[in-house]
PDB file of C-alpha atoms in Angstrom:
ATOM      1  CA  MET Y   1     -40.010 -14.391  -9.551  1.00 67.00           C
ATOM      2  CA  ASN Y   2     -40.849 -15.797  -6.169  1.00 74.00           C
ATOM      3  CA  LYS Y   3     -41.516 -13.333  -3.366  1.00 90.00           C
ATOM      4  CA  LEU Y   4     -40.286 -14.027   0.117  1.00 91.00           C
ATOM      5  CA  SER Y   5     -42.964 -14.418   2.806  1.00 92.00           C
ATOM      6  CA  LYS Y   6     -43.350 -11.698   5.477  1.00 93.00           C
ATOM      7  CA  GLU Y   7     -42.112 -14.237   8.022  1.00 94.00           C
ATOM      8  CA  LYS Y   8     -38.985 -14.958   6.044  1.00 92.00           C
ATOM      9  CA  LEU Y   9     -38.256 -11.265   5.531  1.00 91.00           C
ATOM     10  CA  ALA Y  10     -38.735 -10.687   9.250  1.00 93.00           C
ATOM     11  CA  ALA Y  11     -36.389 -13.590  10.024  1.00 94.00           C
ATOM     12  CA  ILE Y  12     -33.693 -12.182   7.621  1.00 91.00           C
ATOM     13  CA  GLU Y  13     -34.015  -8.774   9.270  1.00 92.00           C
ATOM     14  CA  GLU Y  14     -33.743 -10.157  12.808  1.00 92.00           C
ATOM     15  CA  GLN Y  15     -30.687 -12.290  11.894  1.00 92.00           C
ATOM     16  CA  ILE Y  16     -28.838  -9.374  10.333  1.00 90.00           C
ATOM     17  CA  GLN Y  17     -29.484  -7.164  13.300  1.00 87.00           C
ATOM     18  CA  GLN Y  18     -28.387  -9.865  15.816  1.00 85.00           C
ATOM     19  CA  GLU Y  19     -25.285 -10.950  13.893  1.00 84.00           C
ATOM     20  CA  SER Y  20     -24.048  -7.440  13.019  1.00 81.00           C
ATOM     21  CA  VAL Y  21     -23.754  -6.182  16.628  1.00 72.00           C
ATOM     22  CA  PRO Y  22     -20.184  -7.274  17.229  1.00 70.00           C
ATOM     23  CA  TYR Y  23     -19.098  -5.621  13.961  1.00 75.00           C
ATOM     24  CA  VAL Y  24     -20.124  -2.151  15.184  1.00 79.00           C
ATOM     25  CA  TYR Y  25     -17.130   0.267  15.051  1.00 88.00           C
ATOM     26  CA  ASP Y  26     -16.108   3.815  15.811  1.00 92.00           C
ATOM     27  CA  THR Y  27     -13.711   5.895  13.658  1.00 95.00           C
ATOM     28  CA  LYS Y  28     -10.803   7.673  15.259  1.00 96.00           C
ATOM     29  CA  GLU Y  29      -7.773   9.470  13.993  1.00 97.00           C
ATOM     30  CA  TYR Y  30      -4.285   9.240  15.553  1.00 97.00           C
ATOM     31  CA  PRO Y  31      -1.038  10.949  14.538  1.00 98.00           C
ATOM     32  CA  ILE Y  32       1.940   8.685  13.889  1.00 98.00           C
ATOM     33  CA  GLU Y  33       3.628   9.731  17.104  1.00 98.00           C
ATOM     34  CA  VAL Y  34       0.602   8.457  19.092  1.00 98.00           C
ATOM     35  CA  ILE Y  35       0.408   5.181  17.075  1.00 98.00           C
ATOM     36  CA  ILE Y  36       4.057   4.457  17.677  1.00 98.00           C
ATOM     37  CA  ALA Y  37       3.912   5.352  21.441  1.00 97.00           C
ATOM     38  CA  LYS Y  38       0.855   3.051  21.864  1.00 96.00           C
ATOM     39  CA  TYR Y  39       2.607   0.270  19.874  1.00 97.00           C
ATOM     40  CA  GLN Y  40       5.790   0.417  21.923  1.00 97.00           C
ATOM     41  CA  LYS Y  41       3.701   0.217  25.165  1.00 96.00           C
ATOM     42  CA  ASP Y  42       1.712  -2.712  23.872  1.00 94.00           C
ATOM     43  CA  GLN Y  43      -1.455  -0.591  23.829  1.00 95.00           C
ATOM     44  CA  ILE Y  44      -1.690  -1.441  20.171  1.00 96.00           C
ATOM     45  CA  PHE Y  45      -0.631  -5.088  19.619  1.00 94.00           C
ATOM     46  CA  VAL Y  46      -0.317  -7.765  16.974  1.00 93.00           C
ATOM     47  CA  PRO Y  47      -2.445 -10.816  17.810  1.00 89.00           C
ATOM     48  CA  HIS Y  48      -1.369 -14.428  17.250  1.00 85.00           C
ATOM     49  CA  TYR Y  49      -3.483 -14.863  14.105  1.00 79.00           C
ATOM     50  CA  GLN Y  50      -1.551 -12.201  12.252  1.00 82.00           C
ATOM     51  CA  ARG Y  51       1.272 -13.136   9.949  1.00 80.00           C
ATOM     52  CA  ASN Y  52       4.874 -12.256  10.924  1.00 90.00           C
ATOM     53  CA  TYR Y  53       6.475  -8.951   9.958  1.00 92.00           C
ATOM     54  CA  VAL Y  54       7.314  -9.863   6.337  1.00 93.00           C
ATOM     55  CA  TRP Y  55       7.538  -6.658   4.355  1.00 96.00           C
ATOM     56  CA  LYS Y  56      10.805  -6.316   2.471  1.00 97.00           C
ATOM     57  CA  LYS Y  57      12.825  -3.129   2.511  1.00 96.00           C
ATOM     58  CA  GLU Y  58      11.379  -2.011  -0.844  1.00 96.00           C
ATOM     59  CA  GLU Y  59       7.851  -2.428   0.491  1.00 97.00           C
ATOM     60  CA  LYS Y  60       8.638  -0.598   3.668  1.00 98.00           C
ATOM     61  CA  SER Y  61      10.348   2.244   1.767  1.00 98.00           C
ATOM     62  CA  ARG Y  62       7.500   2.559  -0.692  1.00 98.00           C
ATOM     63  CA  PHE Y  63       5.022   2.824   2.199  1.00 98.00           C
ATOM     64  CA  ILE Y  64       7.076   5.518   3.945  1.00 98.00           C
ATOM     65  CA  GLU Y  65       7.388   7.399   0.665  1.00 98.00           C
ATOM     66  CA  SER Y  66       3.563   7.234   0.342  1.00 97.00           C
ATOM     67  CA  VAL Y  67       3.287   8.737   3.871  1.00 98.00           C
ATOM     68  CA  PHE Y  68       5.647  11.550   2.968  1.00 97.00           C
ATOM     69  CA  LEU Y  69       3.675  12.244  -0.300  1.00 97.00           C
ATOM     70  CA  GLY Y  70       0.384  12.342   1.551  1.00 96.00           C
ATOM     71  CA  VAL Y  71      -1.053   9.449  -0.436  1.00 96.00           C
ATOM     72  CA  PRO Y  72      -4.443   8.354   1.016  1.00 95.00           C
ATOM     73  CA  ILE Y  73      -3.788   5.263   3.111  1.00 95.00           C
ATOM     74  CA  MET Y  74      -6.459   2.770   3.942  1.00 94.00           C
ATOM     75  CA  PRO Y  75      -7.667   2.911   7.584  1.00 96.00           C
ATOM     76  CA  PHE Y  76      -6.236   0.572  10.166  1.00 96.00           C
ATOM     77  CA  LEU Y  77      -8.730  -1.838  11.537  1.00 94.00           C
ATOM     78  CA  VAL Y  78      -8.413  -2.639  15.261  1.00 95.00           C
ATOM     79  CA  SER Y  79     -10.576  -4.003  18.036  1.00 92.00           C
ATOM     80  CA  ILE Y  80     -10.754  -3.054  21.673  1.00 91.00           C
ATOM     81  CA  SER Y  81      -9.318  -6.105  23.487  1.00 86.00           C
ATOM     82  CA  GLY Y  82      -7.472  -7.178  26.591  1.00 77.00           C
ATOM     83  CA  ASN Y  83      -7.814  -6.350  30.284  1.00 81.00           C
ATOM     84  CA  GLU Y  84      -6.815  -2.708  29.781  1.00 87.00           C
ATOM     85  CA  ALA Y  85      -8.731  -1.907  26.582  1.00 88.00           C
ATOM     86  CA  GLU Y  86      -5.718  -2.330  24.310  1.00 93.00           C
ATOM     87  CA  LEU Y  87      -6.142  -2.116  20.571  1.00 94.00           C
ATOM     88  CA  GLU Y  88      -5.704  -5.460  18.714  1.00 93.00           C
ATOM     89  CA  ILE Y  89      -4.599  -4.954  15.142  1.00 94.00           C
ATOM     90  CA  ILE Y  90      -6.907  -6.737  12.779  1.00 91.00           C
ATOM     91  CA  ASP Y  91      -5.581  -5.093   9.584  1.00 92.00           C
ATOM     92  CA  GLY Y  92      -2.567  -2.923   9.259  1.00 94.00           C
ATOM     93  CA  SER Y  93       0.175  -4.664  11.266  1.00 94.00           C
ATOM     94  CA  GLN Y  94       2.766  -4.380   8.469  1.00 96.00           C
ATOM     95  CA  ARG Y  95       2.092  -0.611   8.145  1.00 97.00           C
ATOM     96  CA  ILE Y  96       2.221   0.019  11.923  1.00 97.00           C
ATOM     97  CA  ARG Y  97       5.391  -2.070  12.349  1.00 97.00           C
ATOM     98  CA  THR Y  98       6.962  -0.244   9.395  1.00 98.00           C
ATOM     99  CA  LEU Y  99       6.130   3.188  10.923  1.00 98.00           C
ATOM    100  CA  GLU Y 100       7.618   2.188  14.250  1.00 98.00           C
ATOM    101  CA  GLU Y 101      10.713   0.647  12.665  1.00 98.00           C
ATOM    102  CA  TYR Y 102      11.350   3.689  10.440  1.00 98.00           C
ATOM    103  CA  CYS Y 103      10.930   6.171  13.293  1.00 98.00           C
ATOM    104  CA  ARG Y 104      13.539   4.355  15.394  1.00 97.00           C
ATOM    105  CA  ASP Y 105      15.976   4.338  12.489  1.00 98.00           C
ATOM    106  CA  GLY Y 106      15.495   0.588  11.767  1.00 98.00           C
ATOM    107  CA  PHE Y 107      16.188   0.916   8.101  1.00 98.00           C
ATOM    108  CA  LYS Y 108      17.340   3.375   5.317  1.00 98.00           C
ATOM    109  CA  LEU Y 109      14.932   4.231   2.605  1.00 98.00           C
ATOM    110  CA  SER Y 110      15.751   2.755  -0.808  1.00 98.00           C
ATOM    111  CA  GLY Y 111      14.373   2.310  -4.221  1.00 97.00           C
ATOM    112  CA  LEU Y 112      12.157   5.361  -4.081  1.00 97.00           C
ATOM    113  CA  LYS Y 113      10.923   6.541  -7.458  1.00 96.00           C
ATOM    114  CA  LYS Y 114       9.446   9.996  -6.597  1.00 97.00           C
ATOM    115  CA  LEU Y 115      11.351  11.196  -3.560  1.00 97.00           C
ATOM    116  CA  THR Y 116      14.662   9.980  -4.808  1.00 97.00           C
ATOM    117  CA  GLU Y 117      16.516  12.456  -2.483  1.00 97.00           C
ATOM    118  CA  LEU Y 118      15.368  10.391   0.462  1.00 98.00           C
ATOM    119  CA  ASN Y 119      17.149   7.218  -0.835  1.00 98.00           C
ATOM    120  CA  GLY Y 120      19.791   6.210   1.588  1.00 98.00           C
ATOM    121  CA  THR Y 121      18.458   8.305   4.464  1.00 98.00           C
ATOM    122  CA  ARG Y 122      17.225   7.462   7.924  1.00 98.00           C
ATOM    123  CA  PHE Y 123      14.536   9.158   9.912  1.00 98.00           C
ATOM    124  CA  SER Y 124      16.913  10.750  12.372  1.00 98.00           C
ATOM    125  CA  GLU Y 125      18.869  12.422   9.521  1.00 98.00           C
ATOM    126  CA  LEU Y 126      15.951  14.590   8.494  1.00 98.00           C
ATOM    127  CA  THR Y 127      15.422  18.082   9.851  1.00 98.00           C
ATOM    128  CA  GLU Y 128      13.470  18.386  13.050  1.00 98.00           C
ATOM    129  CA  VAL Y 129      10.756  20.149  11.191  1.00 98.00           C
ATOM    130  CA  ARG Y 130      10.391  17.358   8.606  1.00 98.00           C
ATOM    131  CA  ARG Y 131      10.437  14.675  11.412  1.00 98.00           C
ATOM    132  CA  ASN Y 132       7.756  16.575  13.311  1.00 98.00           C
ATOM    133  CA  LYS Y 133       5.580  16.997  10.200  1.00 97.00           C
ATOM    134  CA  PHE Y 134       5.958  13.187   9.576  1.00 98.00           C
ATOM    135  CA  LEU Y 135       4.958  12.342  13.159  1.00 98.00           C
ATOM    136  CA  LEU Y 136       1.964  14.558  13.004  1.00 97.00           C
ATOM    137  CA  ARG Y 137       0.439  12.829   9.965  1.00 97.00           C
ATOM    138  CA  ASP Y 138      -2.924  11.413  11.066  1.00 97.00           C
ATOM    139  CA  PHE Y 139      -4.150   7.956  10.242  1.00 97.00           C
ATOM    140  CA  ARG Y 140      -7.753   6.844  10.415  1.00 97.00           C
ATOM    141  CA  PHE Y 141      -8.594   3.833  12.693  1.00 97.00           C
ATOM    142  CA  HIS Y 142     -11.841   1.767  12.594  1.00 94.00           C
ATOM    143  CA  VAL Y 143     -12.181   0.594  16.177  1.00 93.00           C
ATOM    144  CA  VAL Y 144     -14.382  -2.417  16.485  1.00 90.00           C
ATOM    145  CA  THR Y 145     -16.406  -2.735  19.716  1.00 82.00           C
ATOM    146  CA  GLU Y 146     -15.179  -4.934  22.552  1.00 81.00           C
ATOM    147  CA  LYS Y 147     -18.233  -7.145  21.863  1.00 79.00           C
ATOM    148  CA  ALA Y 148     -16.135  -8.605  19.048  1.00 81.00           C
ATOM    149  CA  ASP Y 149     -14.830 -11.830  20.558  1.00 82.00           C
ATOM    150  CA  LEU Y 150     -11.802 -13.757  19.112  1.00 83.00           C
ATOM    151  CA  ASP Y 151     -14.041 -15.553  16.555  1.00 85.00           C
ATOM    152  CA  ILE Y 152     -15.426 -12.236  15.258  1.00 84.00           C
ATOM    153  CA  ARG Y 153     -11.997 -10.591  15.146  1.00 83.00           C
ATOM    154  CA  SER Y 154     -10.586 -13.556  13.231  1.00 83.00           C
ATOM    155  CA  ASP Y 155     -13.637 -13.463  10.934  1.00 85.00           C
ATOM    156  CA  ILE Y 156     -13.019  -9.739  10.162  1.00 86.00           C
ATOM    157  CA  PHE Y 157      -9.308 -10.444   9.529  1.00 83.00           C
ATOM    158  CA  ASN Y 158     -10.209 -13.284   7.126  1.00 83.00           C
ATOM    159  CA  ARG Y 159     -12.782 -11.147   5.373  1.00 83.00           C
ATOM    160  CA  VAL Y 160     -10.507  -8.203   4.686  1.00 83.00           C
ATOM    161  CA  ASN Y 161      -7.461 -10.277   3.868  1.00 76.00           C
ATOM    162  CA  THR Y 162      -9.021 -12.917   1.691  1.00 69.00           C
ATOM    163  CA  SER Y 163      -9.795 -12.443  -1.930  1.00 58.00           C
ATOM    164  CA  ALA Y 164     -10.604 -14.808  -4.683  1.00 55.00           C
ATOM    165  CA  ASN Y 165      -8.278 -12.782  -7.042  1.00 54.00           C
ATOM    166  CA  LYS Y 166      -4.628 -12.239  -6.352  1.00 55.00           C
ATOM    167  CA  LEU Y 167      -3.202  -8.773  -7.015  1.00 50.00           C
ATOM    168  CA  LYS Y 168      -1.593  -8.433 -10.430  1.00 52.00           C
ATOM    169  CA  SER Y 169       0.430  -5.591 -11.869  1.00 51.00           C
TER     170      SER Y 169
END
């Protein structure tokens, strides 16, 4: 087995340190009510490289059911961007859009397998206590530094949304 020279190892280390700087991130937690408020004020926004809002009613309903059940949800991935330090969504736009749409009564839940009593209901029809508990559910955000330019943000998006293997049942 060939060993790498000290110079090669030093070059590798230097390159990793230089190239990883824009990928540095913080972790924050926000309740749904804050996420929605920021989204509605464009303080959290969907960039042009994201796909359109494509989730079907069944996918939206299943996600909302997961929130009610307390299922662990993958963190949202955003980057500080824009003139006023807005949060650009790198990963999670379908989820954020679904939360916002559901909380403004944009759709009725349907096809739920576990919380079947919620089928056919809208957010506003729930008790105030249940709505408040829903809105207080926290979600984790990985916030990439503002040093991540458009190329870096696009690279992150492609890395987290590209897989050699398609999902199968």
